[in-house]
CSV table of C-alpha atoms in Angstrom, one decimal:
chain,number,residue,atom,x,y,z
A,746,UNK,CA,40.2,45.5,33.2
A,747,UNK,CA,43.9,45.3,33.0
A,748,UNK,CA,45.7,44.7,36.3
A,749,UNK,CA,48.7,47.0,35.9
A,750,UNK,CA,49.7,50.1,33.9
A,751,UNK,CA,53.4,50.8,33.5
A,752,UNK,CA,54.0,54.4,32.9
A,753,UNK,CA,57.4,55.1,31.3
A,754,UNK,CA,58.7,58.7,31.3
A,755,UNK,CA,60.2,59.2,27.8
A,756,UNK,CA,62.0,61.8,25.7
A,757,UNK,CA,63.6,61.1,22.3
A,758,UNK,CA,65.8,58.0,23.0
A,759,UNK,CA,64.2,55.3,20.9
A,760,UNK,CA,67.2,53.0,21.2
A,761,UNK,CA,66.7,52.7,25.0
A,762,UNK,CA,62.9,52.5,24.6
A,763,UNK,CA,63.2,49.4,22.3
A,764,UNK,CA,65.3,47.7,25.1
A,765,UNK,CA,62.5,48.5,27.6
A,766,UNK,CA,59.9,47.0,25.2
A,767,UNK,CA,62.1,43.9,24.9
A,768,UNK,CA,62.2,43.7,28.7
A,769,UNK,CA,58.4,43.9,29.0
A,770,UNK,CA,58.0,41.3,26.2
A,771,UNK,CA,59.7,38.8,28.5
A,772,UNK,CA,57.6,39.5,31.7
A,773,UNK,CA,56.3,36.5,33.5
A,774,UNK,CA,53.2,38.6,34.5
A,775,UNK,CA,51.3,39.3,31.3
A,776,UNK,CA,48.3,41.4,32.5
A,777,UNK,CA,49.6,44.9,31.9
A,778,UNK,CA,49.7,47.8,29.5
A,779,UNK,CA,52.7,50.1,28.8
A,780,UNK,CA,52.0,53.8,28.6
A,781,UNK,CA,54.7,55.9,27.1
A,782,UNK,CA,54.6,59.4,28.7
A,783,UNK,CA,56.4,61.3,26.1
A,784,UNK,CA,57.6,64.8,27.1
A,785,UNK,CA,57.8,66.2,23.5
A,786,UNK,CA,59.9,63.9,21.4
A,787,UNK,CA,60.6,64.9,17.8
A,788,UNK,CA,58.3,63.8,14.9
A,789,UNK,CA,60.7,61.0,13.7
A,790,UNK,CA,60.7,59.4,17.1
A,791,UNK,CA,56.9,59.6,17.4
A,792,UNK,CA,56.5,58.0,14.0
A,793,UNK,CA,58.8,55.2,14.9
A,794,UNK,CA,57.0,54.5,18.2
A,795,UNK,CA,53.7,54.3,16.2
A,796,UNK,CA,55.3,51.9,13.7
A,797,UNK,CA,56.9,49.5,16.2
A,798,UNK,CA,54.1,49.5,18.9
A,799,UNK,CA,52.1,46.8,17.2
A,800,UNK,CA,55.1,44.4,17.2
A,801,UNK,CA,54.6,43.5,20.8
A,802,UNK,CA,52.3,41.2,22.7
A,803,UNK,CA,51.2,43.8,25.2
A,804,UNK,CA,49.2,47.0,24.7
A,805,UNK,CA,51.3,50.1,24.2
A,806,UNK,CA,49.8,53.6,24.5
A,807,UNK,CA,51.7,56.7,23.5
A,808,UNK,CA,50.8,59.9,25.3
A,809,UNK,CA,52.6,62.9,23.8
A,810,UNK,CA,52.6,66.7,24.2
A,811,UNK,CA,54.7,69.4,22.4
A,812,UNK,CA,58.2,70.1,23.6
A,813,UNK,CA,58.0,73.3,25.7
A,814,UNK,CA,60.8,72.5,28.0
A,815,UNK,CA,60.9,70.0,30.9
A,816,UNK,CA,57.3,69.1,31.7
A,817,UNK,CA,57.7,65.5,32.7
A,818,UNK,CA,55.2,65.7,35.6
A,819,UNK,CA,52.5,67.1,33.4
A,820,UNK,CA,52.8,64.3,30.8
A,821,UNK,CA,52.9,61.7,33.7
A,822,UNK,CA,49.6,63.1,34.9
A,823,UNK,CA,48.2,62.7,31.4
A,824,UNK,CA,49.4,59.1,31.3
A,825,UNK,CA,47.7,58.4,34.6
A,826,UNK,CA,44.4,59.6,33.1
A,827,UNK,CA,44.9,57.3,30.1
A,828,UNK,CA,45.5,54.2,32.3
A,829,UNK,CA,42.9,51.5,32.5
A,830,UNK,CA,44.2,49.5,35.5
A,831,UNK,CA,44.0,48.9,39.2
A,832,UNK,CA,47.7,49.5,39.8
A,833,UNK,CA,50.3,52.0,38.4
A,834,UNK,CA,54.0,51.4,38.1
A,835,UNK,CA,56.3,54.3,37.2
A,836,UNK,CA,59.7,53.8,35.4
A,837,UNK,CA,62.0,55.8,33.3
A,838,UNK,CA,62.4,54.7,29.7
A,839,UNK,CA,66.1,53.8,30.2
A,840,UNK,CA,65.3,51.2,32.8
A,841,UNK,CA,65.1,47.7,31.3
A,842,UNK,CA,63.0,45.5,33.6
A,843,UNK,CA,64.0,42.1,34.9
A,844,UNK,CA,61.6,39.3,33.6
A,845,UNK,CA,59.9,39.1,37.0
A,846,UNK,CA,59.7,42.9,37.6
A,847,UNK,CA,55.9,42.9,37.5
A,848,UNK,CA,55.5,39.6,39.3
């Protein structure tokens, strides 16, 4: 079992998400998964996430639902259900974590 699931609320800004990925790549604590709780990003963004997700040393899950307005809490709940860990940590996808964030 993974120790921690980080659930990142996300919508369309792949540039910031790549910075978040880079921040988690540098974590001193390595026992985690990152779940992207995507509130309806467009198809190009979804494809790019699928393409780059395998470039990192940690597990990335992408949970998405169609864009029907602001439904952030609904997608966060779906991400919780997809988690496989003992602990949940919630962030926004424009927050780049310090290298000891999870420690």
